[in-house]
C-alpha cells in the first residue's frame, strides 16, 4: 500500500524540487517509513526478522524509484536547455597568432649557430653592477653606468644594458672551452621613438679556447650573415672601442635583403685579458689564464635587422602585438 502510494508520488513529481519533497515525506527523519520503523518495538520478537526485512526492502525500493525519477528529470532538463542552443550560429573563432618577425630571425640565427657547435646560454634580465660593468672591465665613471642611461633598481641592481653579462655568467660557472650564444632582452633609458625602444633584443656570442683568433671571429660572423641574408652579403669591420674586448670592432653589413644600404650592426672583438683576470679572481682558479687561452665575443641587435628584413617602418610595431601586423609575416 505505502509502496504503491510512494511510487505514484515519485512518478508524479514533475521537477527536482517537488521530488525532494516526496523524498523527505517518505524517507526523511520523521517521514512515513521512519515512523513505521519506530513501531518495530511493538512487533512480536519472532516476527521481527521478517518484518525488518520487508521494511528494508520497502526503503530500498522507494530509494531506487527516487533515483530513477531524478535521472529522468535531469535528462529532461538537459534536453530542454540543449534545444535552446542554436547550433547553426557561427562559433566564436579563436584568433591564431603568428610567429613574430623578431622570433623568426632569432630562430634562424640560432639554427646557424647550432651548426657551428654553439650552445644556448642565458642569464637574468635584472643584474648586478658587477656582471654588467665591473667584470666587463668597465670603470665606475664610464658613461654607460650613468643613471641617465641605465635603469637602476632601488637595491642597486639594474636592468642589463647588454647581453654581455651572459659572457660573465657562463665563464663563472664553466671552464673553457666555451662556445655559446645568448639571445635576450637588453634595456637602456632611450627616448622611445620610431627607431628606439627602452627594451631591445641582442644576440651575444662567446668563444673561448686555446688559440682562438680574430680570423675565427671574422669567419664565424661572415658565415652567419651570409647564411641569414644571402651569399652576396658584404661585411665590414671598423676599428672601435669596447672596455671588454681588445682589439674591438664594429661591424657593418650590406645586403639586398636588408634594403641594399650599409647598416651598422654589431660590436665584437677579442676578449680583453682584464676580463679573464676578473673571472679568474672570482672563480679562484686559473682556468681562464689569459696567458693560456684567448677568445672572441660579439653582440648584435636583432630588432633593426628584423625591421629591415620585413620592411617595418617603426620599431614600436614590434611590441604592439597587433594581429593585423603580425599576420603579414
Ligand atoms: N655589448 C656591446 C654592446 O651592447 C656589444 C659587444 C658585445 C661588443 C661583445 C663586443 C663584444 O654594444
Coordinates of C-alpha atoms and ligand atoms in Angstrom, one line a residue:
X1 CA 0.0 0.0 0.0
X2 CA 2.5 2.5 1.2
X3 CA 4.9 1.3 -1.5
X4 CA 2.3 1.9 -4.3
X5 CA 1.5 5.3 -2.9
X6 CA 5.1 6.3 -2.7
X7 CA 5.9 5.1 -6.2
X8 CA 2.9 7.0 -7.6
X9 CA 4.0 10.2 -5.8
X10 CA 7.5 9.8 -7.2
X11 CA 6.2 9.4 -10.7
X12 CA 4.0 12.4 -10.3
X13 CA 6.8 14.7 -9.2
X14 CA 7.4 17.0 -12.2
X15 CA 10.6 18.7 -11.1
X16 CA 13.6 18.1 -8.9
X17 CA 12.3 20.3 -6.1
X18 CA 9.0 18.5 -5.7
X19 CA 10.8 15.2 -5.9
X20 CA 12.9 16.3 -3.0
X21 CA 9.7 17.0 -1.1
X22 CA 8.5 13.4 -1.8
X23 CA 11.8 12.0 -0.6
X24 CA 11.5 13.9 2.7
X25 CA 7.9 12.8 3.1
X26 CA 8.8 9.1 2.9
X27 CA 12.5 8.7 3.8
X28 CA 13.1 11.8 5.9
X29 CA 13.9 11.6 9.6
X30 CA 10.2 11.8 10.5
X31 CA 8.9 10.5 7.2
X32 CA 6.4 7.7 6.7
X33 CA 8.9 4.9 6.6
X34 CA 10.9 6.1 9.6
X35 CA 7.6 6.2 11.6
X36 CA 6.9 2.6 10.7
X37 CA 10.4 1.6 11.7
X38 CA 9.8 3.0 15.2
X39 CA 6.9 0.7 15.6
X40 CA 9.3 -2.3 15.3
X41 CA 9.3 -2.2 19.1
X42 CA 5.7 -3.4 19.2
X43 CA 6.3 -6.3 16.8
X44 CA 6.5 -9.7 18.4
X45 CA 10.1 -10.9 18.8
X46 CA 9.6 -13.9 16.5
X47 CA 8.2 -11.8 13.7
X48 CA 10.9 -9.1 13.9
X49 CA 13.4 -10.5 11.4
X50 CA 10.7 -11.0 8.8
X51 CA 9.1 -7.6 9.3
X52 CA 12.5 -5.9 9.4
X53 CA 13.4 -7.5 6.1
X54 CA 10.2 -6.3 4.5
X55 CA 10.8 -2.8 5.8
X56 CA 14.4 -2.7 4.4
X57 CA 13.1 -3.9 1.1
X58 CA 10.5 -1.1 1.1
X59 CA 13.1 1.5 1.9
X60 CA 15.3 0.2 -0.9
X61 CA 12.5 0.2 -3.5
X62 CA 11.5 3.7 -2.7
X63 CA 15.1 4.9 -2.9
X64 CA 15.5 3.2 -6.3
X65 CA 12.4 4.8 -7.6
X66 CA 13.6 8.2 -6.4
X67 CA 17.0 7.8 -8.1
X68 CA 15.4 6.7 -11.3
X69 CA 13.0 9.6 -11.3
X70 CA 15.8 12.0 -10.6
X71 CA 17.7 10.7 -13.6
X72 CA 14.7 11.2 -15.8
X73 CA 14.1 14.8 -14.6
X74 CA 17.7 15.8 -15.1
X75 CA 17.8 14.3 -18.6
X76 CA 14.6 16.2 -19.5
X77 CA 16.1 19.4 -18.1
X78 CA 19.3 19.0 -20.1
X79 CA 17.3 18.3 -23.3
X80 CA 15.3 21.4 -22.7
X81 CA 18.3 23.5 -22.3
X82 CA 20.1 22.0 -25.3
X83 CA 17.1 22.6 -27.5
X84 CA 17.5 26.3 -26.9
X85 CA 21.0 26.3 -28.4
X86 CA 21.1 27.4 -32.0
X87 CA 23.8 25.1 -33.5
X88 CA 23.5 26.9 -36.8
X89 CA 25.0 30.1 -35.3
X90 CA 28.7 30.7 -36.2
X91 CA 31.0 29.9 -33.3
X92 CA 33.4 32.4 -31.7
X93 CA 36.7 31.8 -33.5
X94 CA 40.0 32.0 -31.6
X95 CA 42.4 34.2 -33.4
X96 CA 45.5 32.3 -34.2
X97 CA 48.6 34.4 -33.8
X98 CA 51.7 34.0 -35.9
X99 CA 55.4 33.9 -35.3
X100 CA 56.8 37.3 -34.6
X101 CA 59.3 38.6 -37.2
X102 CA 61.9 39.0 -34.5
X103 CA 61.4 35.4 -33.3
X104 CA 61.6 34.2 -36.9
X105 CA 65.0 35.9 -37.3
X106 CA 66.2 34.7 -33.9
X107 CA 65.3 31.1 -34.7
X108 CA 67.1 31.3 -38.0
X109 CA 70.3 32.7 -36.3
X110 CA 70.2 30.1 -33.6
X111 CA 70.0 27.3 -36.2
X112 CA 73.0 28.6 -38.0
X113 CA 75.0 28.8 -34.7
X114 CA 74.0 25.3 -33.8
X115 CA 75.6 24.0 -37.0
X116 CA 78.8 25.8 -35.8
X117 CA 78.6 24.0 -32.5
X118 CA 77.4 26.9 -30.3
X119 CA 75.1 26.1 -27.3
X120 CA 72.4 28.4 -26.0
X121 CA 73.1 30.2 -22.7
X122 CA 71.1 32.7 -20.7
X123 CA 71.2 34.9 -17.7
X124 CA 68.9 37.2 -15.7
X125 CA 67.5 40.5 -17.1
X126 CA 67.9 42.0 -13.6
X127 CA 71.6 42.0 -13.0
X128 CA 74.3 43.1 -10.6
X129 CA 76.6 46.0 -11.5
X130 CA 79.4 43.6 -11.3
X131 CA 78.1 41.3 -14.0
X132 CA 77.1 44.2 -16.2
X133 CA 80.1 46.5 -15.8
X134 CA 82.9 45.7 -13.4
X135 CA 83.6 42.2 -14.6
X136 CA 83.5 43.6 -18.1
X137 CA 86.3 46.0 -17.3
X138 CA 84.0 49.0 -17.4
X139 CA 85.2 51.6 -14.9
X140 CA 82.8 53.3 -12.4
X141 CA 82.9 56.6 -14.3
X142 CA 82.1 55.1 -17.6
X143 CA 79.1 56.9 -19.2
X144 CA 77.2 53.7 -19.7
X145 CA 76.9 53.4 -15.9
X146 CA 75.2 56.7 -15.7
X147 CA 71.7 56.8 -14.2
X148 CA 70.6 58.7 -17.2
X149 CA 71.4 55.7 -19.5
X150 CA 70.7 52.7 -17.2
X151 CA 67.6 51.6 -15.3
X152 CA 68.7 51.1 -11.7
X153 CA 66.6 49.3 -9.1
X154 CA 66.4 50.8 -5.5
X155 CA 68.6 47.9 -4.2
X156 CA 71.4 48.8 -6.6
X157 CA 70.8 46.1 -9.2
X158 CA 70.0 47.1 -12.7
X159 CA 68.3 46.1 -15.9
X160 CA 71.1 44.7 -18.0
X161 CA 72.2 47.2 -20.7
X162 CA 73.6 44.5 -22.9
X163 CA 73.7 40.7 -23.1
X164 CA 77.5 40.7 -22.5
X165 CA 76.5 39.9 -18.9
X166 CA 76.0 36.3 -20.0
X167 CA 79.6 36.0 -21.1
X168 CA 80.5 36.5 -17.4
X169 CA 77.7 34.2 -16.1
X170 CA 78.9 31.4 -18.4
X171 CA 82.6 31.8 -17.6
X172 CA 81.9 31.9 -13.8
X173 CA 80.1 28.6 -14.0
X174 CA 82.0 26.6 -16.6
X175 CA 85.6 26.2 -17.7
X176 CA 86.9 26.5 -21.2
X177 CA 86.4 25.6 -24.0
X178 CA 83.3 27.8 -24.2
X179 CA 81.2 28.2 -27.3
X180 CA 77.8 29.9 -26.6
X181 CA 75.3 32.3 -27.9
X182 CA 72.9 34.2 -25.7
X183 CA 69.9 35.9 -27.3
X184 CA 67.8 38.1 -24.9
X185 CA 66.5 41.4 -23.9
X186 CA 68.6 44.5 -23.0
X187 CA 67.5 47.8 -21.6
X188 CA 68.6 51.4 -21.9
X189 CA 66.9 54.7 -21.0
X190 CA 66.4 55.8 -24.5
X191 CA 63.6 58.2 -25.5
X192 CA 61.1 56.0 -27.3
X193 CA 60.6 56.9 -31.0
X194 CA 60.3 55.2 -34.4
X195 CA 63.8 53.8 -34.1
X196 CA 64.3 53.4 -30.3
X197 CA 62.7 51.4 -27.6
X198 CA 63.8 51.2 -24.0
X199 CA 63.9 47.4 -24.4
X200 CA 65.6 45.7 -27.4
X201 CA 66.9 42.3 -28.3
X202 CA 70.5 41.3 -28.6
X203 CA 72.4 38.2 -29.6
X204 CA 75.6 37.7 -27.7
X205 CA 78.3 35.2 -28.7
X206 CA 81.4 34.0 -26.8
X207 CA 84.0 31.6 -28.0
X208 CA 87.0 30.8 -25.7
X209 CA 89.6 28.2 -26.2
X210 CA 93.3 27.9 -26.9
X211 CA 94.5 29.7 -30.0
X212 CA 91.2 31.4 -30.9
X213 CA 92.0 34.2 -33.3
X214 CA 90.5 37.2 -35.0
X215 CA 90.2 35.1 -38.2
X216 CA 87.9 32.8 -36.3
X217 CA 85.7 35.8 -35.3
X218 CA 85.5 37.1 -38.8
X219 CA 84.9 33.7 -40.3
X220 CA 82.1 32.9 -37.9
X221 CA 80.3 36.2 -38.4
X222 CA 80.7 36.2 -42.2
X223 CA 79.3 32.7 -42.3
X224 CA 76.4 33.7 -40.1
X225 CA 75.4 36.8 -42.1
X226 CA 75.8 35.1 -45.4
X227 CA 73.5 32.3 -44.2
X228 CA 71.0 34.7 -43.0
X229 CA 71.0 37.3 -45.7
X230 CA 72.4 35.6 -48.8
X231 CA 75.9 34.8 -50.2
X232 CA 76.4 38.3 -51.7
X233 CA 76.2 39.9 -48.2
X234 CA 79.2 42.3 -47.7
X235 CA 80.7 42.7 -44.2
X236 CA 82.9 45.5 -43.0
X237 CA 84.9 45.5 -39.7
X238 CA 85.6 49.0 -38.4
X239 CA 88.1 49.5 -35.5
X240 CA 86.2 50.6 -32.4
X241 CA 86.5 50.5 -28.6
X242 CA 84.8 48.4 -26.0
X243 CA 86.2 48.1 -22.5
X244 CA 85.8 44.3 -22.6
X245 CA 87.4 43.5 -25.9
X246 CA 90.8 44.3 -27.4
X247 CA 91.1 44.8 -30.3
X248 CA 87.4 45.9 -30.8
X249 CA 85.4 46.4 -34.0
X250 CA 82.0 47.5 -35.1
X251 CA 80.5 45.5 -37.9
X252 CA 78.6 46.9 -40.9
X253 CA 76.8 44.8 -43.4
X254 CA 75.2 45.4 -46.7
X255 CA 72.7 43.0 -48.3
X256 CA 69.9 43.3 -50.9
X257 CA 67.6 41.5 -48.4
X258 CA 68.3 44.4 -45.9
X259 CA 67.5 47.1 -48.4
X260 CA 70.9 47.4 -50.0
X261 CA 72.5 50.1 -47.8
X262 CA 75.3 49.7 -45.3
X263 CA 73.9 49.3 -41.9
X264 CA 75.7 49.3 -38.6
X265 CA 75.0 46.1 -36.8
X266 CA 77.3 44.8 -34.1
X267 CA 80.1 45.1 -31.7
X268 CA 82.8 42.5 -31.4
X269 CA 86.4 41.8 -30.6
X270 CA 88.9 39.6 -28.8
X271 CA 88.1 39.1 -25.1
X272 CA 90.2 41.6 -23.1
X273 CA 92.7 39.9 -20.8
X274 CA 91.4 42.1 -18.0
X275 CA 88.1 40.3 -18.3
X276 CA 89.8 36.9 -17.9
X277 CA 91.6 38.2 -14.9
X278 CA 88.3 39.2 -13.3
X279 CA 86.9 35.8 -13.9
X280 CA 90.0 34.0 -12.5
X281 CA 89.7 36.2 -9.4
X282 CA 86.0 35.4 -9.0
X283 CA 86.5 31.6 -9.6
X284 CA 89.6 31.4 -7.5
X285 CA 91.4 29.3 -10.2
X286 CA 93.5 29.9 -13.3
X287 CA 91.0 28.2 -15.7
X288 CA 90.8 31.4 -17.8
X289 CA 94.5 32.3 -17.5
X290 CA 95.0 34.9 -20.3
X291 CA 98.5 33.5 -20.9
X292 CA 96.9 30.2 -21.9
X293 CA 93.7 31.0 -23.7
X294 CA 92.0 33.5 -25.9
X295 CA 88.5 34.2 -27.0
X296 CA 86.3 36.3 -29.1
X297 CA 82.9 37.9 -28.3
X298 CA 80.3 39.7 -30.3
X299 CA 76.9 41.2 -29.7
X300 CA 74.4 42.5 -32.2
X301 CA 70.9 43.9 -32.1
X302 CA 68.1 41.9 -33.7
X303 CA 65.4 44.5 -33.8
X304 CA 66.8 46.6 -36.6
X305 CA 67.7 43.6 -38.6
X306 CA 64.2 42.2 -38.4
X307 CA 62.8 45.6 -39.3
X308 CA 65.0 45.9 -42.4
X309 CA 64.2 42.3 -43.5
X310 CA 60.5 42.8 -43.2
X311 CA 60.5 46.5 -44.2
X312 CA 58.9 47.5 -40.9
X313 CA 59.0 51.3 -40.7
X314 CA 58.5 51.8 -36.9
X315 CA 60.2 49.8 -34.2
X316 CA 57.2 50.2 -31.9
X317 CA 55.2 47.9 -34.1
X318 CA 57.4 45.1 -32.8
X319 CA 55.9 45.4 -29.4
X320 CA 52.3 46.3 -30.0
X321 CA 51.1 42.7 -30.6
X322 CA 48.6 43.8 -33.2
X323 CA 47.5 40.7 -35.1
X324 CA 46.9 42.7 -38.3
X325 CA 50.6 43.5 -38.1
X326 CA 51.8 40.0 -37.1
X327 CA 49.8 38.2 -39.7
X328 CA 51.8 39.8 -42.5
X329 CA 54.9 37.8 -41.8
Ligands
LIG1 N1 77.9 44.7 -25.6 C1 78.2 45.5 -26.7 C2 77.0 46.5 -27.0 O1 75.9 46.2 -26.5 C3 78.4 44.7 -28.0 C4 79.6 43.8 -27.8 C5 79.5 42.5 -27.4 C6 80.9 44.3 -28.1 C7 80.6 41.7 -27.3 C8 82.0 43.5 -28.1 C9 81.9 42.2 -27.7 O2 77.1 47.5 -27.6

